[in-house]
Coordinates of C-alpha atoms in Angstrom, one line a residue:
X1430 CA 89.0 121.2 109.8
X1431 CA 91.4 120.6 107.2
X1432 CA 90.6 123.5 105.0
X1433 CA 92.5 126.4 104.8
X1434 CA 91.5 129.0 107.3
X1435 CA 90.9 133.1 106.0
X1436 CA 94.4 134.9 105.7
X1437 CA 94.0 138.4 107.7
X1438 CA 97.7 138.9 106.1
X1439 CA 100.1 137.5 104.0
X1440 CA 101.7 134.4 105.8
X1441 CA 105.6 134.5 106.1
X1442 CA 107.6 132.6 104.1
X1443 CA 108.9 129.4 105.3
X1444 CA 111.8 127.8 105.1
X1445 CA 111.3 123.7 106.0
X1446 CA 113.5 122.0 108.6
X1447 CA 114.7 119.3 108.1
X1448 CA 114.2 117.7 111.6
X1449 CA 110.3 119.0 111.0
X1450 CA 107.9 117.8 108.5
X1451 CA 109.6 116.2 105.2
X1452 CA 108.5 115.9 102.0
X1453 CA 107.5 112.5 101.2
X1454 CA 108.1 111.2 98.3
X1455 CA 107.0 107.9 96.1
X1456 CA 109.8 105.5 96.2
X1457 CA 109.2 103.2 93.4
X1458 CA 110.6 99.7 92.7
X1459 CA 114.1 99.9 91.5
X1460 CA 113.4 98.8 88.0
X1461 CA 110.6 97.3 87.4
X1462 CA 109.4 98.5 84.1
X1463 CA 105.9 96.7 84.9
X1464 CA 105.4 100.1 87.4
X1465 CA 104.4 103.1 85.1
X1466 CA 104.5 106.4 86.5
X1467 CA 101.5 107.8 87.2
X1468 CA 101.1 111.6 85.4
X1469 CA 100.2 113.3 88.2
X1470 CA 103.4 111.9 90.1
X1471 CA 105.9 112.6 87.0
X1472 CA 107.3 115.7 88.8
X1473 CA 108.5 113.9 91.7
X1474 CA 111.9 113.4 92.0
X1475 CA 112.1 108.9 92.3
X1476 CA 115.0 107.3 95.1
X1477 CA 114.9 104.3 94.3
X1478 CA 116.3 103.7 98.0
X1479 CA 119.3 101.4 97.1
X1480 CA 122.5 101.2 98.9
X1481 CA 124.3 99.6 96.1
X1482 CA 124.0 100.9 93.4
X1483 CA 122.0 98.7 91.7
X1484 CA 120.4 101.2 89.5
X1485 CA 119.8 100.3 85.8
X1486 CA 121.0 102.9 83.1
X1487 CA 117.4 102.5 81.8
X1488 CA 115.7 103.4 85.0
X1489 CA 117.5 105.7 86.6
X1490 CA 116.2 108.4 89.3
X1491 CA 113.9 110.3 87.1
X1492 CA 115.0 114.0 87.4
X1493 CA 112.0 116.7 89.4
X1494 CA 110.6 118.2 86.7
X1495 CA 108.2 121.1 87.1
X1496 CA 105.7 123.9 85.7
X1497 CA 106.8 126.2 88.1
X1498 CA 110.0 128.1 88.5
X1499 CA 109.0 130.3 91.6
X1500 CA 109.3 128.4 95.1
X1501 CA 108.6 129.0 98.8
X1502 CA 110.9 127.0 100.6
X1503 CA 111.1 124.0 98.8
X1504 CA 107.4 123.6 98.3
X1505 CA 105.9 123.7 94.7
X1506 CA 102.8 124.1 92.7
X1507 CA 101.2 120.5 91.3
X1508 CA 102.6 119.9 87.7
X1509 CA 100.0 120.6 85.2
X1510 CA 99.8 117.5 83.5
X1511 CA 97.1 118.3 80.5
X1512 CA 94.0 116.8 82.9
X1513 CA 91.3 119.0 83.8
X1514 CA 91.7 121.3 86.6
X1515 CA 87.9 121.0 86.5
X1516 CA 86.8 117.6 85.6
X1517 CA 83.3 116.8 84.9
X1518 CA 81.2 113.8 84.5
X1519 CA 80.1 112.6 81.1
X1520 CA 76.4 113.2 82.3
X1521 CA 77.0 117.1 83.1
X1522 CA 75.8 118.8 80.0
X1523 CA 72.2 116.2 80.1
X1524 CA 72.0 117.3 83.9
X1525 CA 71.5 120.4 83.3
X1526 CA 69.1 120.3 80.6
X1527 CA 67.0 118.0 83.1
X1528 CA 67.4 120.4 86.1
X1529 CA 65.5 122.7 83.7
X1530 CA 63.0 120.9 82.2
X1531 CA 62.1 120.0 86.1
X1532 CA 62.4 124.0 87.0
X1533 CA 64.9 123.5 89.2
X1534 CA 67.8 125.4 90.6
X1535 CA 70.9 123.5 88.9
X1536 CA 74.4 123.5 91.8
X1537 CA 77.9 122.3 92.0
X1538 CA 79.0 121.0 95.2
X1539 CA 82.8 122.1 96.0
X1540 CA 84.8 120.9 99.0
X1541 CA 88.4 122.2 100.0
X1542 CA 90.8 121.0 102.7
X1543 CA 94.3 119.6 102.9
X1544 CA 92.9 116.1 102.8
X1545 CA 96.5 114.9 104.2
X1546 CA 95.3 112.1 104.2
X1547 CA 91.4 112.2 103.2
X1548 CA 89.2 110.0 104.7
X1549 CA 86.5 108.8 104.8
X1550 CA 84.4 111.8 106.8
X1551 CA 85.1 113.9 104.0
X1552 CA 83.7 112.2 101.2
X1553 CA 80.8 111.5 103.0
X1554 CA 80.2 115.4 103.9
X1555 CA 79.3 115.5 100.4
X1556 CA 77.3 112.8 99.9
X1557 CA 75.0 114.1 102.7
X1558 CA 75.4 117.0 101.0
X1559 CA 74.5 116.0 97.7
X1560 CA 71.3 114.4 99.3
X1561 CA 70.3 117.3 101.4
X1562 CA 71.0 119.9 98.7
X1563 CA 68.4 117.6 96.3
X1564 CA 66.0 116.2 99.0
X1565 CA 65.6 119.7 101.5
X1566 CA 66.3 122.8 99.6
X1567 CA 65.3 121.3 95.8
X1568 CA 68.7 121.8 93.7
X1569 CA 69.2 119.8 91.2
X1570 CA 72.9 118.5 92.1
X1571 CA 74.9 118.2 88.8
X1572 CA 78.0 116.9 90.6
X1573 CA 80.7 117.9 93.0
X1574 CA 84.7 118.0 93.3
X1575 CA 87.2 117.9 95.9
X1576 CA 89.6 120.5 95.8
X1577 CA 93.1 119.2 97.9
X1578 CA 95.1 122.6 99.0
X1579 CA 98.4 123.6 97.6
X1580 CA 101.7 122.5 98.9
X1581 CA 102.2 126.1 99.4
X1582 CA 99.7 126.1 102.1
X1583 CA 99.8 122.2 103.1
X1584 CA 103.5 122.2 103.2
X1585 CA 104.2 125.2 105.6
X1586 CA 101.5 124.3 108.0
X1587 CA 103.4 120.8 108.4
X1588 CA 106.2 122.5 109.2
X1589 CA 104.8 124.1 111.8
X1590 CA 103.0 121.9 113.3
X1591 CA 105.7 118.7 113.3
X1592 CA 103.7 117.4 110.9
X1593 CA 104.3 114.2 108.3
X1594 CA 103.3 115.8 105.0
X1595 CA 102.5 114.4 101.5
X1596 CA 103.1 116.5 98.2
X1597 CA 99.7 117.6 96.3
X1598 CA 100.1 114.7 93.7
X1599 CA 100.2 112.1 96.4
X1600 CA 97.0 113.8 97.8
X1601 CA 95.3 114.0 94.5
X1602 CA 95.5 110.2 93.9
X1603 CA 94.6 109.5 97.4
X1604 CA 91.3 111.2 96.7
X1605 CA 90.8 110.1 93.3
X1606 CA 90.5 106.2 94.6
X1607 CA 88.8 107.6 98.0
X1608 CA 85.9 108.7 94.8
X1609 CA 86.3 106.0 92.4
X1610 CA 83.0 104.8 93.2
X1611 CA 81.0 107.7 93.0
X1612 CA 80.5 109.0 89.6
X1613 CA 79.2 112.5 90.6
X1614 CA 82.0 113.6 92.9
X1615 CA 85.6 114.8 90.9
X1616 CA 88.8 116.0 91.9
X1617 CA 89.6 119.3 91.0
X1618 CA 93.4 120.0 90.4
X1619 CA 93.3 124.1 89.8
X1620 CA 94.0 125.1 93.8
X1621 CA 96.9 122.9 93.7
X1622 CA 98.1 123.9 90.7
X1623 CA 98.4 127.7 91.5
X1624 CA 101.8 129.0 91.2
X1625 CA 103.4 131.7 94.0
X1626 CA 101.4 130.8 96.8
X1627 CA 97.5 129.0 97.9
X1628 CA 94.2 130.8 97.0
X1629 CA 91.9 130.8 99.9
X1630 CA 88.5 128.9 99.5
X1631 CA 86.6 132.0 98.3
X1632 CA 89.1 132.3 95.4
X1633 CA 88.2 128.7 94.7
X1634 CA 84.8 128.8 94.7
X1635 CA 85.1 132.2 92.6
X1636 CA 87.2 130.1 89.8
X1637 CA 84.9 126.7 90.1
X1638 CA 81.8 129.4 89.7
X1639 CA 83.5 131.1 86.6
X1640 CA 84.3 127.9 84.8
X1641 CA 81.6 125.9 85.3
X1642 CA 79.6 128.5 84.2
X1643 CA 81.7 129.5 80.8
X1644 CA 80.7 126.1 79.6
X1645 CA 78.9 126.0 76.1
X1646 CA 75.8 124.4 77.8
X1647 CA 74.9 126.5 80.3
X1648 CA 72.2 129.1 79.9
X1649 CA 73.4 132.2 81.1
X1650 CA 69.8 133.3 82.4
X1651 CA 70.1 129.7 84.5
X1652 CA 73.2 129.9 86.0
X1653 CA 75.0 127.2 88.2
X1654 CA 75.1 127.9 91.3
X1655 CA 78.7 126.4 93.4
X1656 CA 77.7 125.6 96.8
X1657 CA 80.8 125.4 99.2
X1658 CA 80.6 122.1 101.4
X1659 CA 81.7 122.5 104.9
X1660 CA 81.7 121.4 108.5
X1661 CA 80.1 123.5 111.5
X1662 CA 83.7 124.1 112.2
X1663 CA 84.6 126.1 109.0
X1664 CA 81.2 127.5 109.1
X1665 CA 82.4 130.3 111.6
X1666 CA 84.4 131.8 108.5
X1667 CA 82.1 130.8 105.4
X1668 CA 78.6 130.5 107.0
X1669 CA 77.7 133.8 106.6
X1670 CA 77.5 133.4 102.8
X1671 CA 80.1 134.8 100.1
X1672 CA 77.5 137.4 99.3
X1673 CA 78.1 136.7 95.3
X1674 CA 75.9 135.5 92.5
X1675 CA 76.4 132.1 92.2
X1676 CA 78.3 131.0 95.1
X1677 CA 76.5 129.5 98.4
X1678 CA 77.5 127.4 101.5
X1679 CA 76.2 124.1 102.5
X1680 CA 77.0 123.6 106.2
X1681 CA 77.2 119.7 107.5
X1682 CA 77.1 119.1 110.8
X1683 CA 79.4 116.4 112.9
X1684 CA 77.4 113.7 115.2
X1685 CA 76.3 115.8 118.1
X1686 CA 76.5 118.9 116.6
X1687 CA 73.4 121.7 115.6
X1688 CA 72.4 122.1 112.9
X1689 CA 74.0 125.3 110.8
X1690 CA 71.0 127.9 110.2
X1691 CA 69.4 128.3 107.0
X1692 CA 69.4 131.7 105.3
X1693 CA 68.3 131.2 102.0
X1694 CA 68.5 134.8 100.8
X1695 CA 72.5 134.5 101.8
X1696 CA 72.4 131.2 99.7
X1697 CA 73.3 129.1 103.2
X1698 CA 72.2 126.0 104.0
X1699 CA 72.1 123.8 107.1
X1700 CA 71.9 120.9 106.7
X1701 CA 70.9 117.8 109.5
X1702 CA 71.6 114.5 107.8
X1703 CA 74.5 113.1 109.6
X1704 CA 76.8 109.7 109.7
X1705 CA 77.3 108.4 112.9
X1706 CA 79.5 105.6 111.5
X1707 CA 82.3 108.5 110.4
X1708 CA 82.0 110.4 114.0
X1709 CA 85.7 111.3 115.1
X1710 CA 87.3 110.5 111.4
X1711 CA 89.9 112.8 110.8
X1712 CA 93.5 113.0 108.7
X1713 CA 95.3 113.8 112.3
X1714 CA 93.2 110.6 113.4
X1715 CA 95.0 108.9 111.1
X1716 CA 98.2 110.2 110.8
X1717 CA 98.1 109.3 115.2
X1718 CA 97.1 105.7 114.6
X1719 CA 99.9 105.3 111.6
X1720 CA 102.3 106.2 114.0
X1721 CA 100.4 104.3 116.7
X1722 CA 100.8 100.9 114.2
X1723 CA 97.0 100.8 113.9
X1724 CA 96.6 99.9 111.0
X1725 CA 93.1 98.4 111.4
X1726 CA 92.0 101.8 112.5
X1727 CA 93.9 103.5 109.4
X1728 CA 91.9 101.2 107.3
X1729 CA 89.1 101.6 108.8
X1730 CA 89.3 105.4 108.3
X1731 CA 90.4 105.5 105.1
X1732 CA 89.9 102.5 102.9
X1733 CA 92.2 99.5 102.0
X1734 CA 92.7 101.2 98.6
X1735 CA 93.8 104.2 100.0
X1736 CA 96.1 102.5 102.7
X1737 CA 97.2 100.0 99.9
X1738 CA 98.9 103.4 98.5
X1739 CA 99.9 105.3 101.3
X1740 CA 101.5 101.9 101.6
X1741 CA 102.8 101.2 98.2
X1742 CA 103.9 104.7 98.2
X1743 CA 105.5 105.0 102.1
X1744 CA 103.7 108.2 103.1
X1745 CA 103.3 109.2 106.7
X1746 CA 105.5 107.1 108.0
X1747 CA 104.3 104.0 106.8
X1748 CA 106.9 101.2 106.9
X1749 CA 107.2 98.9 104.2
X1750 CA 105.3 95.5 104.0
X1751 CA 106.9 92.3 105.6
X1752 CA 106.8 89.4 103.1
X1753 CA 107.5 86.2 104.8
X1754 CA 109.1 83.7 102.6
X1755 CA 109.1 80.6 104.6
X1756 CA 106.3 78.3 106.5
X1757 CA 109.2 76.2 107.9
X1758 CA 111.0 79.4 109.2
X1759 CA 108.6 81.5 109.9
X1760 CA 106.2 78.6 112.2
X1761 CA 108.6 78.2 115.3
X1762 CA 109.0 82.1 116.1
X1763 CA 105.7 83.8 114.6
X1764 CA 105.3 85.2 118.0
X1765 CA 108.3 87.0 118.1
X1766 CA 106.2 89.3 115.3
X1767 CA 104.9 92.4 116.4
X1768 CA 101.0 92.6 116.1
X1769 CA 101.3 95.6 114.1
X1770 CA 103.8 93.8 111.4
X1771 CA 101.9 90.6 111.6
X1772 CA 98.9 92.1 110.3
X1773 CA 99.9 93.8 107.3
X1774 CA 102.3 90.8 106.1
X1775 CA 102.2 88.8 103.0
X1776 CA 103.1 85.2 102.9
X1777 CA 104.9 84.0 100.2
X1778 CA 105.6 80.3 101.0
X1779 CA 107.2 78.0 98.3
X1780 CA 105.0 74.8 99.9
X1781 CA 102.0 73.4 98.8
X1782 CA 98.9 74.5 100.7
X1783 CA 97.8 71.1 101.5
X1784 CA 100.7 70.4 103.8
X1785 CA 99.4 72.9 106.1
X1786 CA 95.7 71.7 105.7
X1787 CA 95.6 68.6 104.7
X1788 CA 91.9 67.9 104.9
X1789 CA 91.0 64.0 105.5
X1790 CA 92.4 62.9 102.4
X1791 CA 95.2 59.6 104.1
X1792 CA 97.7 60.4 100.7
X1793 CA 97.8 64.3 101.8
X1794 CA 98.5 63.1 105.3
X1795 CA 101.1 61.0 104.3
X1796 CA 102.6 63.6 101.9
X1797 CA 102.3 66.3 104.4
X1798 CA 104.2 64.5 107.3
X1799 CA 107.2 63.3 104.6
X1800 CA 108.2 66.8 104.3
X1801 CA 111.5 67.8 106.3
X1802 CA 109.5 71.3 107.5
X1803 CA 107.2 69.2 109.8
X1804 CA 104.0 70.6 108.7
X1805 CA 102.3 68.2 110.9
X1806 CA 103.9 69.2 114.2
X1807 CA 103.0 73.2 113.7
X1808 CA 101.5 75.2 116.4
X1809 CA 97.5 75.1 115.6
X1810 CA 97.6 78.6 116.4
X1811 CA 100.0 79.3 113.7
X1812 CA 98.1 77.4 111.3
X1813 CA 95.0 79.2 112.6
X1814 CA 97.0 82.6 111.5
X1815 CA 97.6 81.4 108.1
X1816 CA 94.0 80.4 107.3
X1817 CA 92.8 83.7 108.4
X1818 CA 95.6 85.7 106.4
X1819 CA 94.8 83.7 103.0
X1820 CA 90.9 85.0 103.7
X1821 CA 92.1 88.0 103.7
X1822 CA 94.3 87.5 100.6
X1823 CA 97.5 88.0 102.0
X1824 CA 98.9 84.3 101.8
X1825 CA 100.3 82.8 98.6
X1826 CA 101.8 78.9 98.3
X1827 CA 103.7 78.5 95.3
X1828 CA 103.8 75.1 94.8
X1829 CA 100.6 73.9 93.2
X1830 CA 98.7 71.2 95.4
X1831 CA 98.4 68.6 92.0
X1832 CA 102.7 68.9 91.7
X1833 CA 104.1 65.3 91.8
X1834 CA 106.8 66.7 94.5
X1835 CA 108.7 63.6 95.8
X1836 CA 111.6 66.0 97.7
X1837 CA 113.7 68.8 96.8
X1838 CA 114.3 70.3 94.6
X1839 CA 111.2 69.0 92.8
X1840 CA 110.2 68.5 89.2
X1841 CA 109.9 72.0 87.9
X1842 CA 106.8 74.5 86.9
X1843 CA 107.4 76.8 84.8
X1844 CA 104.6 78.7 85.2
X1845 CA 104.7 79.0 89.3
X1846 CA 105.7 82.8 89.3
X1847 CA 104.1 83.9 86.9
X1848 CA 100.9 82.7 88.6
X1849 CA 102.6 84.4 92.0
X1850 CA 103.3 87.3 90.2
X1851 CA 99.3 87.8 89.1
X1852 CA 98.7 87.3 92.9
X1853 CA 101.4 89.6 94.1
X1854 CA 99.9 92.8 91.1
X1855 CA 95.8 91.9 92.1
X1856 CA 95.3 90.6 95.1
X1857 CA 98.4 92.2 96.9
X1858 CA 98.6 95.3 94.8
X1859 CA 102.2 95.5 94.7
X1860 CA 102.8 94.8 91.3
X1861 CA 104.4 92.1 89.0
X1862 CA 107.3 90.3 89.3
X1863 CA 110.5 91.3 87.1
X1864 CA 111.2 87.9 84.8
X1865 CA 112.0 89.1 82.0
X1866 CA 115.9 86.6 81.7
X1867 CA 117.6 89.3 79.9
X1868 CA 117.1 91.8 82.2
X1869 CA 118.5 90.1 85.3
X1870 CA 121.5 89.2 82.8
X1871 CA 122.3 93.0 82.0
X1872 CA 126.0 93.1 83.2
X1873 CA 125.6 96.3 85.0
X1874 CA 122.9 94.8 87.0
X1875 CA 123.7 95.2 90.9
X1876 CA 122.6 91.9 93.2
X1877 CA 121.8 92.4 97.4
X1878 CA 121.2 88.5 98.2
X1879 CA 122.7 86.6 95.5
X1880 CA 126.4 86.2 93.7
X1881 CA 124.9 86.3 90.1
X1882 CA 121.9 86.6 87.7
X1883 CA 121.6 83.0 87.0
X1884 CA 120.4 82.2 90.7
X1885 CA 117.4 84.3 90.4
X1886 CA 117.1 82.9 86.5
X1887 CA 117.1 79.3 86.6
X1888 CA 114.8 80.0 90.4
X1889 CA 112.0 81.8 88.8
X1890 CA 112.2 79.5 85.7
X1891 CA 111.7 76.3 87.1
X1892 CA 109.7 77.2 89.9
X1893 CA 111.6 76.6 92.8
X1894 CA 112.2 78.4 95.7
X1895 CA 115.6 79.0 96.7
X1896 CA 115.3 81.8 99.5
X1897 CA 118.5 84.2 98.5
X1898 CA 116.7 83.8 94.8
X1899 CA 113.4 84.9 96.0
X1900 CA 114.7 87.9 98.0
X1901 CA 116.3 89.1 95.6
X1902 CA 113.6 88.7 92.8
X1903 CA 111.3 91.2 95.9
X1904 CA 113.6 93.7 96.2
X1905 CA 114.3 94.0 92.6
X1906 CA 110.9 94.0 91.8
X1907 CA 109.1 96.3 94.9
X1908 CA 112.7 98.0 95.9
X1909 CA 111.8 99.2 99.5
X1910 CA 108.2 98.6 99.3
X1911 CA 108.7 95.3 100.8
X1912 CA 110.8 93.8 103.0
X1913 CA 111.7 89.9 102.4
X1914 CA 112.3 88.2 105.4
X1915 CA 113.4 85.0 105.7
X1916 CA 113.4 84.4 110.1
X1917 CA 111.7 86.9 112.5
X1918 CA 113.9 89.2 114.1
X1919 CA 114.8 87.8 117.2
X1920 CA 114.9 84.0 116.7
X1921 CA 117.6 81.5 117.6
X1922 CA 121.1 81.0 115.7
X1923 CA 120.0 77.7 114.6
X1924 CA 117.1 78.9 112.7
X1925 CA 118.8 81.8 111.2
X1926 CA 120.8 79.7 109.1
X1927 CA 119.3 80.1 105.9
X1928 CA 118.9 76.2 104.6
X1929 CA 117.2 76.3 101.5
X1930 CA 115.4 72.7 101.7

């Protein structure tokens, strides 16, 4: 389990090598101004992961500000950033009044672990929960939270255990988009924002009992009742009940497992309902197959939305994404990819689509074997590759298929990137593009691929697609989120040269 286990004494305090766990932190793009930071992650101190100092005096590494001044190691409580430690749903305060015109017993589910990161086991725990609390034992569920731990214990236990390790705010968001489609079920914020040191779950369920019950609405003869959601596993410390008003257990079992026994004077409940389709989820499961490169299995685990930010963000290890900028380039030594790259690439081709499928129409034909990139001659397996990556959104052509391109450079669009740049924010999730002309042309600006501002200018403005351009328009805009390649690693001289026909 990934909740914090009862302290029989005060844990030591740690101080973090370096050749340990490390704090991960969100590298955002150098300056993209379309990439607001999110509150929670306003603490965190940005490296914009540059090498030459390309930094703009508008943008610079935002300093690590935070609520608290004591520290243990270099681990800190979450900022408070006005948001409810507490949150409820809108539907709360009508709940209740419902559980008691029905006469029944109204509860609060609450679920605590270090979630590092969550997946999808946990929020299922309490959705059986939820189910078996109403269906079984007759509560009237008004809603549930989440509860990641604090850095203070999450942190130190990383350490320990060679860990990779995500701060609290990371976690926090993880969950929040793990949740987003279930209104009932919250993340509470108020264990990870505990300065000093972590609360153990009973002081948690003690603070979600007392504020939940303070509220305006509540009947104090009908109180709510916080039942603590855990597995058989954590059961061996809380199954025996907290033995306060208030505050009960709701044990869920893993496949295989018996159920937890009910004792209903102890306010603990068993519970049977179980997901087979979760069996062996768990956050060292995926931390393993993130180091492993199986990032079908991480996916499967926890959600492309959560990946997508694990991703966006580079936590655990994750490597940045591998945005191929060239059909022609990219067709003779796609096997040189390793499957583990391949599959989370992006295309970002600056052909039309119909020159790789032409269909049956004789003028596409003809149009597609007048190109110099030999469209016509690609491997079918290739071409196989790039029809299943653009179902799964991860291709984009820039050229539009009704352009009246006769050879290069071509008659221009004006609105190609911007239509790539919707792509590259929705369907990619990595944000917009930066082309905004007097931003590139700020003299202090700092280029990687290209000699000057103008390149990347007059590229993105009449819709070409010069290569050093386009690389540099990516790493300006996603900074080390992405990595533009041009050739896979490993492919002849003669196809390294960078052409830009």
């Amino acid at each position: 389990s990934d909740a914090p286990q009862p302290r029989l004494s005060r844990e030591p305090s740690l101080t973090p090598r370096t050749t340990l766990a490390t704090t991960t932190m969100m590298t955002p793009p150098p300056n993209n101004p379309e990439h607001k930071a999110d509150p929670q992650l306003r603490h965190l101190q940005f490296d914009s992961g540059r090498s030459r100092g390309a930094t703009s005096s508008n943008h610079r590494a935002e300093p690590l500000r935070n609520s608290t001044k004591k520290k243990r190691g270099r681990f800190e409580a979450l900022t408070d950033d006005g948001t409810p430690s507490w949150p409820l749903g809108e539907s709360t305060s009508h709940d209740y009044k419902q559980a008691l015109i029905a006469g029944k017993r109204p509860c609060m589910l609450l679920s605590t672990g270090a979630y590092s990161p969550i997946h999808k086991g946990h929020v299922d725990i309490m959705v059986r929960a939820h189910e078996a609390m109403a269906k079984e034992f007759g509560y009237y569920v008004l809603g549930g939270w989440i509860s990641p731990s604090s850095d203070f214990y999450v942190g130190p236990k990383a350490v320990r255990k060679s860990q990779a390790f995500a701060e609290a705010a990371h976690r926090v968001r993880c969950a929040q988009i793990a949740v987003q489609a279930i209104p009932w079920l919250h993340i509470a914020t108020w264990e990870a924002r505990q300065r000093g040191g972590w609360p153990d779950y009973p002081v948690v369920v003690s603070a979600a009992a007392k504020f939940i019950n303070s509220q305006s609405f509540v009947d104090p003869k009908v109180p709510i009742t916080v039942m603590y959601v855990c597995g058989t596993d954590h059961a061996v410390y809380a199954g025996r009940g907290f033995r306060k008003a208030n505050q009960g257990v709701c044990v869920v079992p893993r496949a295989g497992q018996q159920p937890w026994d009910t004792t209903e004077s102890k306010l603990v409940y068993g519970i049977s309902a179980v997901n087979q389709n979760v069996a062996g989820y768990s956050s060292t499961a995926a931390r393993n197959a993130i180091q492993g490169h199986h990032y079908s299995k991480v996916a499967e685990m926890l959600g492309d939305r959560v990946l997508r930010y694990l991703t966006e963000h580079q936590l655990y290890g994750i490597p940045p994404v591998h945005v191929f900028i060239s059909c022609s380039k990219l067709a003779p030594d796609w096997k040189l990819v390793p499957k583990h790259i391949m599959d989370r690439a992006l295309f970002f081709f600056g052909s039309k689509r119909k020159w790789l499928f032409p269909g049956n129409n004789p003028d596409d034909i003809r149009e597609q074997q007048r190109q110099p990139g030999r469209y016509h001659l690609m491997d079918k397996a290739f071409v196989e590759l790039v029809r299943e990556k653009e179902q799964k959104g991860q291709v984009w052509f820039l050229k539009d298929d009704n352009l009246d391109y006769k050879g290069y450079p071509g008659p221009k669009d004006q609105k190609a990137y911007a239509r790539a740049s919707e792509w590259f924010a929705k369907t990619a999730g990595m944000g917009k593009f930066i082309l905004d002309p007097s931003w590139w042309r700020d003299p202090k600006r700092v280029f990687k691929y290209v000699r000057s501002a103008e390149m990347v200018v007059k590229n993105f403005e009449a819709g070409f697609h010069e290569y050093n351009a386009v690389q540099e328009l990516l790493y300006q805009s996603y900074g080390g989120r992405i990595k533009a390649v041009l050739v896979p690693l490993g492919a002849s001289a003669a196809d390294r040269q960078t052409s830009n026909q």
